[in-house]
Coordinates of C-alpha atoms in Angstrom, one line a residue:
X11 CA -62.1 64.8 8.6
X12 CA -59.2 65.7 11.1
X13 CA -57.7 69.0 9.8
X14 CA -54.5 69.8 9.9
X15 CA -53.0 73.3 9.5
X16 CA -49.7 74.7 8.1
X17 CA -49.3 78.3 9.7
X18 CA -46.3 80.7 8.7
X19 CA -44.8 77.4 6.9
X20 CA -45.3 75.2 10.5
X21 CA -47.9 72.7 11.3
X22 CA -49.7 73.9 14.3
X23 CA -50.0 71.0 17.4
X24 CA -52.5 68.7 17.3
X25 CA -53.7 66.2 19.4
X26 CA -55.5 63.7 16.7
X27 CA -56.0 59.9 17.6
X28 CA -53.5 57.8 15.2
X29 CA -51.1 61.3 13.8
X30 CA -47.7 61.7 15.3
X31 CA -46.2 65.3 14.8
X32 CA -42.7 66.5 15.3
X33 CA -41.6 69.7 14.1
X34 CA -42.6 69.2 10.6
X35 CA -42.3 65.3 10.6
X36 CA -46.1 63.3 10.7
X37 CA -46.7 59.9 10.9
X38 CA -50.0 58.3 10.4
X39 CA -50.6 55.7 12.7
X40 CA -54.0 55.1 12.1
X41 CA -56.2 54.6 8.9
X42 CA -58.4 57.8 8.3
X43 CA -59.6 60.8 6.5
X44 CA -57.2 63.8 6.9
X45 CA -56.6 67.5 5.5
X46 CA -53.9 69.7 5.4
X47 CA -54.8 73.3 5.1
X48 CA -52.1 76.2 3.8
X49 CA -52.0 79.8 6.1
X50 CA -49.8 82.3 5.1
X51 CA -47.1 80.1 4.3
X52 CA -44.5 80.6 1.6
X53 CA -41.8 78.0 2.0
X54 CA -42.9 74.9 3.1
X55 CA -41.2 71.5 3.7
X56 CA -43.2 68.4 5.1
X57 CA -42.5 64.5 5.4
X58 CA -45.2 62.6 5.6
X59 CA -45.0 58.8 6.3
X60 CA -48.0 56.3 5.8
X61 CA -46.8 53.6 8.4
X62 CA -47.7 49.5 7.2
X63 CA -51.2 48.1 6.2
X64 CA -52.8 51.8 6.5
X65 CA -55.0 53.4 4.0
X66 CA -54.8 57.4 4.2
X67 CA -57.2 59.9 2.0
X68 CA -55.4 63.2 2.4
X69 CA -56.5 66.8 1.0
X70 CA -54.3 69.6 0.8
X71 CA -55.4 72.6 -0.2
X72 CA -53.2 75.8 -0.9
X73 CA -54.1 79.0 -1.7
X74 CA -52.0 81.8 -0.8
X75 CA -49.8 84.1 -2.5
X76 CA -46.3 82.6 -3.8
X77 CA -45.5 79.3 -2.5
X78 CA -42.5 76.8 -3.0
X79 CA -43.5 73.4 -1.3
X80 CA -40.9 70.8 -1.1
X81 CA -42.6 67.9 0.6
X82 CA -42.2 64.0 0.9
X83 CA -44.0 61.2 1.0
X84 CA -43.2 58.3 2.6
X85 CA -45.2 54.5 2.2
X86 CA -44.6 51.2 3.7
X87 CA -45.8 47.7 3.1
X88 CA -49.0 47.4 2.4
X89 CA -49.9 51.2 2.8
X90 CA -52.4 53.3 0.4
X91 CA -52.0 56.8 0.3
X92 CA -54.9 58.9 -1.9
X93 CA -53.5 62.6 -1.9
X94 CA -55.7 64.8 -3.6
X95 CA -54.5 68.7 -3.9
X96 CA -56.0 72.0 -4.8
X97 CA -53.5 74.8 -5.8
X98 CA -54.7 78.5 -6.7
X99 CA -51.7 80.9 -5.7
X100 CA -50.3 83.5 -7.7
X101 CA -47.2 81.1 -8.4
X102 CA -46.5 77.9 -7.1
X103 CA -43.4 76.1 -7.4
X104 CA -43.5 72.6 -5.9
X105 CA -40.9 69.7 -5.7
X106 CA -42.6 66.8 -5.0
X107 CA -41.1 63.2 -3.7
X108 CA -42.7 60.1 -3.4
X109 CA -41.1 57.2 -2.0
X110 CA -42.7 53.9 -2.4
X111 CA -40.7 51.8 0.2
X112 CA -42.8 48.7 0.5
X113 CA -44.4 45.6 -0.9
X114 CA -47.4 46.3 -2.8
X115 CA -46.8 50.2 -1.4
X116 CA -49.2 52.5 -3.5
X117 CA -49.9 56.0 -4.0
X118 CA -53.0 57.9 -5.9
X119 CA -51.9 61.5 -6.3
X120 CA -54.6 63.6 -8.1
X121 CA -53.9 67.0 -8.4
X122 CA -56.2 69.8 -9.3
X123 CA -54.8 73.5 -10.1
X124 CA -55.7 76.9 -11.4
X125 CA -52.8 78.8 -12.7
X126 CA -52.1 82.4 -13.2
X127 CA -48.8 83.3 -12.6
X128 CA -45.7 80.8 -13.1
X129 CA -46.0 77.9 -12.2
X130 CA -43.6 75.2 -11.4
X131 CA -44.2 71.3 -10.8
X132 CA -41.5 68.7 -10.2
X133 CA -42.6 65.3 -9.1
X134 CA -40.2 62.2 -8.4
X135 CA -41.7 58.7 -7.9
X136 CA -39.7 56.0 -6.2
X137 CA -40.7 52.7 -6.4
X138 CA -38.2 50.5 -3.7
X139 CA -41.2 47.7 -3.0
X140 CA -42.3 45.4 -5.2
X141 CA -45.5 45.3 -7.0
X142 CA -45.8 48.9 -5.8
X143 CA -48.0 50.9 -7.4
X144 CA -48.3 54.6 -8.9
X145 CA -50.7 56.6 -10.1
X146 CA -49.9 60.3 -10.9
X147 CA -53.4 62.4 -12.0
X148 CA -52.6 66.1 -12.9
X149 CA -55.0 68.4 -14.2
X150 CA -54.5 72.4 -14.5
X151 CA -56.6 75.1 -16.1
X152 CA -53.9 77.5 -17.8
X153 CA -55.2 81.2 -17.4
X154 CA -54.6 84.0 -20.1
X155 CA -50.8 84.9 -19.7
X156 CA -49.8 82.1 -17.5
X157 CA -46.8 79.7 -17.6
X158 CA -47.2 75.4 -16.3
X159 CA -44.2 73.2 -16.5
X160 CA -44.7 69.9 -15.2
X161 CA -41.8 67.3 -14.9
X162 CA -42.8 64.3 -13.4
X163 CA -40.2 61.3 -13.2
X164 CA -40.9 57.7 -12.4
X165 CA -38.0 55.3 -11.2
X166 CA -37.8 51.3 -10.9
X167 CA -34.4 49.9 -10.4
X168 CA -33.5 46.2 -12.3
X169 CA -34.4 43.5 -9.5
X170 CA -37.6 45.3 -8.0
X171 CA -40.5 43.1 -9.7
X172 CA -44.1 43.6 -10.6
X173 CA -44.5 47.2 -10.2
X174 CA -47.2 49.6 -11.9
X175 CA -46.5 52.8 -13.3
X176 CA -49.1 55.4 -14.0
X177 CA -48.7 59.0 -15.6
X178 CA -51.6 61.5 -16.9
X179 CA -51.4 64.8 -17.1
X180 CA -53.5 67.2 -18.9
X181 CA -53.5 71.3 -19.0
X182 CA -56.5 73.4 -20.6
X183 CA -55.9 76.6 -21.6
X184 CA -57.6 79.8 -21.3
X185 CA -55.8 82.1 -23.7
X186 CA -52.6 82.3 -25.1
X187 CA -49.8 80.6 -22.2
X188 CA -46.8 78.8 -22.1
X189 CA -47.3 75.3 -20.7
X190 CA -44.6 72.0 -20.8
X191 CA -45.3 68.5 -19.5
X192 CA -41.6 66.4 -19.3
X193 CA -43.1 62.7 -18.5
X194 CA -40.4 60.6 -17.9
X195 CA -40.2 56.7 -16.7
X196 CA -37.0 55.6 -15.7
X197 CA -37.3 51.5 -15.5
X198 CA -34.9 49.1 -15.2
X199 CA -37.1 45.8 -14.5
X200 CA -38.8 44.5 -17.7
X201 CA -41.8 43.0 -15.2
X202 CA -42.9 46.8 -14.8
X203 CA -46.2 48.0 -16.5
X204 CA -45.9 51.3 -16.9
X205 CA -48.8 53.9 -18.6
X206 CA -48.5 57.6 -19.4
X207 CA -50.6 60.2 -21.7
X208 CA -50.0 64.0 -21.4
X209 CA -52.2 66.4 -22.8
X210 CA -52.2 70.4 -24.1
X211 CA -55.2 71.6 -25.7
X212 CA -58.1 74.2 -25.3
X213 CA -61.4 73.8 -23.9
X214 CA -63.4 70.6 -25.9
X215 CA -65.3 72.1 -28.6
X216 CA -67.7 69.5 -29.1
X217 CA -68.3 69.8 -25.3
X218 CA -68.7 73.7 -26.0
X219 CA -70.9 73.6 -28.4
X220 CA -72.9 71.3 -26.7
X221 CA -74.2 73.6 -23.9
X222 CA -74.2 76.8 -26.3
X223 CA -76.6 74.4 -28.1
X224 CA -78.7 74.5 -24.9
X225 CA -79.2 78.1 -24.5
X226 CA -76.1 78.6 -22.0
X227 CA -74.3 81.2 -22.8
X228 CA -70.2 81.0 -23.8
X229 CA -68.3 81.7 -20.1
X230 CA -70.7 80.2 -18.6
X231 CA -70.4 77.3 -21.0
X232 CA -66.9 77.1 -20.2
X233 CA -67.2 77.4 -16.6
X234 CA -69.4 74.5 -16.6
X235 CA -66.2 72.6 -18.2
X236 CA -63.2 73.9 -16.1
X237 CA -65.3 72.9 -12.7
X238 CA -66.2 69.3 -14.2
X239 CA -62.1 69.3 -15.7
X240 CA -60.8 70.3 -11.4
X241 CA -63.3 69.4 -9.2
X242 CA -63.8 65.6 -10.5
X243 CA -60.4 64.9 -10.0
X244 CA -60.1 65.6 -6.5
X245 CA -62.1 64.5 -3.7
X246 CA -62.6 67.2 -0.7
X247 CA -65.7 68.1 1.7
X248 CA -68.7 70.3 1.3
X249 CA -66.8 73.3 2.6
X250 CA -63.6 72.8 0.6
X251 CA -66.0 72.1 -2.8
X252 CA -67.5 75.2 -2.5
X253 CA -64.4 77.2 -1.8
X254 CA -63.0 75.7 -5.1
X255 CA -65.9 76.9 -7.3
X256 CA -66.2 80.2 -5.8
X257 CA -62.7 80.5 -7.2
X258 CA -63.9 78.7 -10.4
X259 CA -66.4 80.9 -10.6
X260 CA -64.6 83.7 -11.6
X261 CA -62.6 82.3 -14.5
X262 CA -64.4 82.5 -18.1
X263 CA -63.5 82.1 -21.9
X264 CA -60.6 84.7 -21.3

């Protein structure tokens, strides 16, 4: 996986086959596996353009301190982008765009987070091409005195046929917290299909009680839930994995 690293809030050089880098500008040129990794950085803003007919899996994890993350996203006919993203900071605020420019242009954004501070998500899906496609994944474990607010916003102007809409996002809490989800579909083609759920709830009882039933004991029972809830929603390597359930290791019933 060709690593890519955000330093005080500026991507370091690289000389990758297929990436083209100015300033904080990349374009992918070439179909791939790629990861963008978060140092020290508390302000960053990145455009990132999938160029036609290219499939991209991307990873970005961030775990720092504070961090506000204005980035877009950028795809063109034909293009897939899968962006899956780990966030454990004590408080993110992130303001996310997503501009589906071409035909049959589609984007798979799963995001995994741990919160413990305030926490701030906006997410604005543009869908110019038709039969574009969207699918927006969110999942966030709420910690004991925490705040989530989640606004995602899905646009389709009246002449842009066949597209596909897809919200879900769903937030387990550890304690008592203050979490919002705003899911909001803006359409003005009737050929759209459009799909959203959100969820707010504590950890699954039935789940819980399960693995009590089996002799394991209650935070580790709920440990076993929260890294099922993150880590199957994302998809990352060996090294990243294990970073993330070190960190999930240290959360319980709370």
């Amino acid at each position: 996986m060709n690593k890519i690293r955000v330093v005080n809030n500026k991507i370091i050089p690289c000389n990758f086959d297929g990436i083209e880098i100015n300033d904080n500008k990349i374009i992918f040129k070439k179909s791939g596996n790629y990861y963008i990794d978060y140092i020290d950085s508390d302000s960053v803003n990145l455009n990132i353009s999938v160029l036609d007919g290219l499939c991209i899996n991307l990873f970005e994890y961030v775990h720092v301190n504070n961090i506000f993350i204005s980035n877009t996203y950028n795809i063109s006919d034909n293009g897939i982008l899968v962006l899956d993203k780990f966030c454990y900071n004590n408080e993110t605020n992130e303001v996310i765009t997503i501009n589906l420019n071409g035909e049959k242009s589609s984007i798979k954004y799963n995001y995994s987070s741990v919160s413990k501070g305030n926490d701030r998500t906006k997410i604005n899906i543009y869908h110019y091409g038709h039969k574009s496609m969207s699918n927006i994944n969110n999942r966030t474990v709420a910690r004991k005195e925490s705040s989530n607010y989640f606004d995602i916003n899905s646009y389709v102007d009246n002449g842009v046929k066949d597209c596909y809409l897809n919200q879900h996002t769903k937030i387990i809490t550890l304690g008592e917290s203050d979490n919002r989800i705003n899911p909001n579909m803006f359409i003005g083609e009737e050929s759209t299909t459009a799909i959203h759920a959100s969820t707010i709830s504590n950890i699954d009882e039935d789940c819980l009680f399960y693995l009590m039933s089996r002799g394991i004991d209650y935070n580790t029972s709920v440990k076993l839930i929260v890294k099922g809830f993150i880590i199957f929603n994302i998809n990352c390597d060996d090294e990243k994995k294990r970073e993330i359930l070190n960190i999930l290791d240290l959360l319980g019933g709370e």
